[in-house]
Each structure stands twice: as structure tokens, then as C-alpha cells.
mmCIF file of C-alpha atoms and ligand atoms in Angstrom:
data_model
loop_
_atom_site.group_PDB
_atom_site.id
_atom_site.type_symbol
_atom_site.label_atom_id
_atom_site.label_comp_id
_atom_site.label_asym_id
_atom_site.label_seq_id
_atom_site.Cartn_x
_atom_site.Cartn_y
_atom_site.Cartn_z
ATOM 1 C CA UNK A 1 0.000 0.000 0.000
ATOM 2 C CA UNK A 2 1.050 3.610 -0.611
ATOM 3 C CA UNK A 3 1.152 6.538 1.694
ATOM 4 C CA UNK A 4 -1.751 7.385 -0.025
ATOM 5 C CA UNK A 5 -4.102 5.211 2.799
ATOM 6 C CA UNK A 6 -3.413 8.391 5.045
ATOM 7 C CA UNK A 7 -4.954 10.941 2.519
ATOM 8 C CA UNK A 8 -8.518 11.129 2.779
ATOM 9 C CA UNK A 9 -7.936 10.697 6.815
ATOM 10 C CA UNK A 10 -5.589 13.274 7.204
ATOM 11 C CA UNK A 11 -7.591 15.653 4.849
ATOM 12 C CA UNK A 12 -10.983 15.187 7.128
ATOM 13 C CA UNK A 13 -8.713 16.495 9.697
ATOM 14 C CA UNK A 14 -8.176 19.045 7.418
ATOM 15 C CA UNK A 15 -11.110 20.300 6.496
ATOM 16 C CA UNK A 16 -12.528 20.504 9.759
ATOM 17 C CA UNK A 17 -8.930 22.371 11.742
ATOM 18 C CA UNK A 18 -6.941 23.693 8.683
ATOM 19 C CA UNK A 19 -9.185 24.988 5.550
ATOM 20 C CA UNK A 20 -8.977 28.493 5.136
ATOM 21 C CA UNK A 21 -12.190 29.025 3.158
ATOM 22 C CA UNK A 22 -12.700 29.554 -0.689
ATOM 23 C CA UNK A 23 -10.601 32.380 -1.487
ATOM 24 C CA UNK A 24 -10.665 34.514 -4.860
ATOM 25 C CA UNK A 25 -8.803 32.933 -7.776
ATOM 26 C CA UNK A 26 -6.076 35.408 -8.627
ATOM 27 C CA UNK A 27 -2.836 35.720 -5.468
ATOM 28 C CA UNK A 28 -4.078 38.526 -3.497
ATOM 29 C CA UNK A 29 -0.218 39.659 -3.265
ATOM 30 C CA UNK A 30 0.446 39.508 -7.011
ATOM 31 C CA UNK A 31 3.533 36.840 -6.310
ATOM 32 C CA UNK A 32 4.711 34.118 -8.212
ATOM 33 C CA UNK A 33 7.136 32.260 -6.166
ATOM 34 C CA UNK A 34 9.529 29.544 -8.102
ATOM 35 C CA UNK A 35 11.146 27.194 -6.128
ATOM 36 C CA UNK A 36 12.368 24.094 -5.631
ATOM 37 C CA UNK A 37 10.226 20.947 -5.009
ATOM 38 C CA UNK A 38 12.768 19.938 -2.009
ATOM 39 C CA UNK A 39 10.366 18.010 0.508
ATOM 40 C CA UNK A 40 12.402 20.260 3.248
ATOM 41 C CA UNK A 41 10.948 23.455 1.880
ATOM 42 C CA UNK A 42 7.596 25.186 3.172
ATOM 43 C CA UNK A 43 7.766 28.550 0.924
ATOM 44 C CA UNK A 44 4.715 29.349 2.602
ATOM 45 C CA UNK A 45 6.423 29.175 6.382
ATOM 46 C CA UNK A 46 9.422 30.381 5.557
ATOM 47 C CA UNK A 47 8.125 33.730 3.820
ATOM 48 C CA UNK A 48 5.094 34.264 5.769
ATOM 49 C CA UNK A 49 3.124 33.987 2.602
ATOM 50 C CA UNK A 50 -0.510 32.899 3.211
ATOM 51 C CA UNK A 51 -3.026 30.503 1.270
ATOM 52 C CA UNK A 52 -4.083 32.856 -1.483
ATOM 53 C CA UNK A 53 -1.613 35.683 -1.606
ATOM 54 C CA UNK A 54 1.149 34.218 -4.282
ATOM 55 C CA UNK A 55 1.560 31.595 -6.687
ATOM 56 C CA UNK A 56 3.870 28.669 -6.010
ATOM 57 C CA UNK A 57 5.760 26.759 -8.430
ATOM 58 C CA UNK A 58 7.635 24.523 -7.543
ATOM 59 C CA UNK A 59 9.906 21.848 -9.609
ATOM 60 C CA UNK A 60 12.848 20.357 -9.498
ATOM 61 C CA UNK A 61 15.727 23.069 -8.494
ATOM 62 C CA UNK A 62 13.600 25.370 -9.061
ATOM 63 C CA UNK A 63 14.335 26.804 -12.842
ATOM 64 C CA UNK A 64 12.681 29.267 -14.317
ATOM 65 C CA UNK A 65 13.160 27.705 -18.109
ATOM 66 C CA UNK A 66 10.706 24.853 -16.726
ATOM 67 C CA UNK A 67 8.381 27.239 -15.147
ATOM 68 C CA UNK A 68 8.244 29.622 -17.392
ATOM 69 C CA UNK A 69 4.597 28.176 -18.731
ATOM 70 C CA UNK A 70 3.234 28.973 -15.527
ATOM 71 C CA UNK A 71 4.718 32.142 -15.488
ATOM 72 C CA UNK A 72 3.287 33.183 -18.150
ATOM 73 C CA UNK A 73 -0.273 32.058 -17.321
ATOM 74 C CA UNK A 74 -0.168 33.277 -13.377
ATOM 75 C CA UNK A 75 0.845 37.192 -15.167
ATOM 76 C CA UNK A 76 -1.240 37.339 -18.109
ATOM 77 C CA UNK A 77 -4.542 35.555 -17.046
ATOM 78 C CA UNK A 78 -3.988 36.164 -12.871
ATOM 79 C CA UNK A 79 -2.469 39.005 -12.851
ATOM 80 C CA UNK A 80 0.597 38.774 -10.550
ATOM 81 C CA UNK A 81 3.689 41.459 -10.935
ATOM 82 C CA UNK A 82 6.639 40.595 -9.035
ATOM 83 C CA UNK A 83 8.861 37.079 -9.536
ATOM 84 C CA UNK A 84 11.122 35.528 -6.964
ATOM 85 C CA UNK A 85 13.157 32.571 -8.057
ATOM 86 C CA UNK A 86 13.978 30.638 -4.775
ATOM 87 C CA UNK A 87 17.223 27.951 -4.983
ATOM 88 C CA UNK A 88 18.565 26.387 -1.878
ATOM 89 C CA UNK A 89 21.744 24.871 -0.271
ATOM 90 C CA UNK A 90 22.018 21.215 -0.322
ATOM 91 C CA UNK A 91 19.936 21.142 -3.424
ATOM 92 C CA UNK A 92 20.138 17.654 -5.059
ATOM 93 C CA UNK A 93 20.342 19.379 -8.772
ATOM 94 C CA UNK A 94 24.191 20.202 -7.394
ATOM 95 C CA UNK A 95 24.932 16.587 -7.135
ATOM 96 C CA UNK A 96 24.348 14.918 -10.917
ATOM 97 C CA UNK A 97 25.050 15.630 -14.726
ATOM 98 C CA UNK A 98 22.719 15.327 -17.656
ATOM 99 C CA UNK A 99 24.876 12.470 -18.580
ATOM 100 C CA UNK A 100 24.363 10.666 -15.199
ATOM 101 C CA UNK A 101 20.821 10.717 -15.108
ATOM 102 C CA UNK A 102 21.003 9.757 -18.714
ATOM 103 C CA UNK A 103 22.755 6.666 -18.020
ATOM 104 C CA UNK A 104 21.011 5.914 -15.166
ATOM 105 C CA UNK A 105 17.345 6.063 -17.339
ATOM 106 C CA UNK A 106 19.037 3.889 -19.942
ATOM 107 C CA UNK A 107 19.943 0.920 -16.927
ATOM 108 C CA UNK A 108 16.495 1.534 -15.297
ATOM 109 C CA UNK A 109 13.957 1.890 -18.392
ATOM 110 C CA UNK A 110 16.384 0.338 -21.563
ATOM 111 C CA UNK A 111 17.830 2.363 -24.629
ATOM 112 C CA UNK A 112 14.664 3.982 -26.269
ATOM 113 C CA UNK A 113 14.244 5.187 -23.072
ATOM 114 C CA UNK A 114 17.457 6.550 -22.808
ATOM 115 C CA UNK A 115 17.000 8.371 -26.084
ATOM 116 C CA UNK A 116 14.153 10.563 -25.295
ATOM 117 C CA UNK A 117 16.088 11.500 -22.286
ATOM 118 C CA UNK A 118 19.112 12.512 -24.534
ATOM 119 C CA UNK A 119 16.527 15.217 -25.476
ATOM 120 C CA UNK A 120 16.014 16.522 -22.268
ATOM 121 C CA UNK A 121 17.931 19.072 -19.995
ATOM 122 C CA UNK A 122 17.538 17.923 -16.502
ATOM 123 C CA UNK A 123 18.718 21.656 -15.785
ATOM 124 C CA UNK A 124 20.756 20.669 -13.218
ATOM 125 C CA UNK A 125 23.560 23.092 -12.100
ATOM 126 C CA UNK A 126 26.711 23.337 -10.186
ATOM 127 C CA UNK A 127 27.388 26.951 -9.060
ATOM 128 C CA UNK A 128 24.123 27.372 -6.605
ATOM 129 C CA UNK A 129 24.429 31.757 -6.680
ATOM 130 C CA UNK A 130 25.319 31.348 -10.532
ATOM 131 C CA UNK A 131 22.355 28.849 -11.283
ATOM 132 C CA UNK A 132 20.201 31.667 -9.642
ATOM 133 C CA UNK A 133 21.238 34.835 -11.283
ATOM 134 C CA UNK A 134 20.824 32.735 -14.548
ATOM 135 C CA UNK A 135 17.180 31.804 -13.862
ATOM 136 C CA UNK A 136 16.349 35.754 -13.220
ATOM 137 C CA UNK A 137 18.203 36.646 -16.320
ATOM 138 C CA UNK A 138 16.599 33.958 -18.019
ATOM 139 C CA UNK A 139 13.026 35.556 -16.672
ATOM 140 C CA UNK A 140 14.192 38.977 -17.802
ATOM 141 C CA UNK A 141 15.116 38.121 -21.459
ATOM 142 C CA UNK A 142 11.836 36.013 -21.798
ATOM 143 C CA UNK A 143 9.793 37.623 -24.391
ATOM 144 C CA UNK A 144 6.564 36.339 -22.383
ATOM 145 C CA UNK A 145 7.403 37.831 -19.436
ATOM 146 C CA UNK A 146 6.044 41.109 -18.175
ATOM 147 C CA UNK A 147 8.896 44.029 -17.178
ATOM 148 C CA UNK A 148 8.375 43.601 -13.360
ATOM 149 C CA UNK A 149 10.479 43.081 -10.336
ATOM 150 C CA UNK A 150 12.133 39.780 -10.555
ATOM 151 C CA UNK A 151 14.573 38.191 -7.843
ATOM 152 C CA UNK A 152 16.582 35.484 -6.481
ATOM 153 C CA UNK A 153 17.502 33.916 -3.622
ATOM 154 C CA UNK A 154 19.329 31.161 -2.039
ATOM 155 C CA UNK A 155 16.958 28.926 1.062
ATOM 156 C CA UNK A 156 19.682 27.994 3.346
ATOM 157 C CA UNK A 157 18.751 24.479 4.468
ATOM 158 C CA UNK A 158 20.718 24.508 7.310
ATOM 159 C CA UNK A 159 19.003 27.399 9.438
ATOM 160 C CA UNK A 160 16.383 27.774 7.517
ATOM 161 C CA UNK A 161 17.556 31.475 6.308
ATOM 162 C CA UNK A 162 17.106 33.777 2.955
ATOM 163 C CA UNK A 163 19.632 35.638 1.180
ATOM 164 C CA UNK A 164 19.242 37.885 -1.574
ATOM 165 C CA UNK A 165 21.132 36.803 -4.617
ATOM 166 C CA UNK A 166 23.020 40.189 -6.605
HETATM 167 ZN ZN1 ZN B 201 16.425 21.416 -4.524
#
């Protein structure tokens, strides 16, 4: 069994102690948040942003080139105006190449496999501030993105502390 038999238990719980109540559709803070999709992460907690004020996305490392769809859609149809792009210490995008994961597909899923993954970028990066200014930069060239404020930052795993990326 997966640790799925604790959903619908946990969210009765939920919806009695923790719902907040249907809140309007577009981020009452005009945020979009991009971050990684570390389990050790609670953007919410750690910026003191509340259910319904910003948008969340969150993927693996956090890069903006694979959220830039959502992007898109959270400032043209829901009208948010400021981006932060969130990476973190200990971030396990600093620990493999395209070519490992590569080769690591082709073992666990055979060559054709393999060969649609030679297509991918797994975006992973090695220079955590670097990987971070590129992701804003990356924001700011974009075409489809709006001319707002867009920043970065680095989620310190350790202590659980922000620091703006220049
Ligand atoms: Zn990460």
C-alpha cells in the first residue's frame, strides 16, 4: 500500500482544523514564487506567505526555463507582478550531470528510453548563486514575461535562512 491510505484521513482532519475558506482565484499579493520541489521546503512558512496571496511553483531546483509556462499564465490571465526565483543549499540538482541521469534512465527503463532522455535538460547546475542569477536573467530576457520586479535567492537548508542573490 502507498502513503496514499493516510490521505482522505488526514484531509478530514483538514477540512474541519486547517481549511482556510474559498478564497478569490487570482494571489491577493500579485507573487509568483519559483522554487524548488525539495520536501524540506515550506515557501509558505518560511516567507510568511498565506493561502491565497502568491503563486507557487515549484519543480525540481527550481528553474525558471521549466516554469516559465506557468509564469506566463499566473501574469497574463492572474495578474501577478513581481517574480522571486527561490534555490537552496544542499539542493540535489548540485549533485548529478545530464549524462548521469542519462545513463542511469538507460539501466532503469532500456535504450529507447534513454534516447528521449538525450533530449532533455535535466537543468541541473553546479554553481548554486550562478544557477540563480541565470534563472532571473533567463526571466528577464523572456519575451513572455512582463517588465516587473524579478529576484533570487538562495533557502539555506541549514538554518532555515534567505539571502538575496546580486
Ligand atoms: Zn532542490
Amino acid at each position: 500500500m502507498t502513503y496514499a491510505i493516510n490521505f482522505e484521513a488526514n484531509n478530514a482532519k483538514f477540512q474541519k482544523e486547517g481549511f482556510p475558506g474559498k478564497q478569490p482565484l487570482p494571489p491577493s499579493k500579485h507573487v509568483t514564487i519559483v522554487s524548488c520541489m525539495d520536501a524540506r521546503i515550506d515557501v509558505h512558512k518560511a516567507l510568511g506567505v498565506g493561502i491565497g496571496e502568491a503563486h507557487l511553483i515549484q519543480n525540481a531546483g527550481g528553474r525558471s526555463a521549466e516554469a516559465l509556462r506557468s509564469v506566463v499564465i499566473s501574469q497574463q490571465l492572474l495578474g501577478t507582478k513581481e517574480v522571486h526565483v527561490i534555490h537552496h543549499t544542499d539542493c540535489g540538482m548540485l549533485t548529478f550531470s545530464n549524462a548521469d541521469i542519462r545513463s542511469k534512465i538507460e539501466k532503469d527503463l532500456g535504450t529507447s528510453a534513454a534516447n528521449v532522455a538525450g533530449a532533455i535538460d535535466f537543468l541541473p547546475f553546479a554553481d548554486l548563486d550562478k544557477s540563480v542569477r541565470e534563472d532571473v536573467k533567463f526571466l528577464k530576457d523572456s519575451p513572455l514575461v512582463l517588465d516587473v520586479p524579478i529576484h533570487g535567492w538562495v533557502y539555506q537548508i541549514e538554518d532555515g535562512k534567505i539571502r538575496k542573490v546580486k
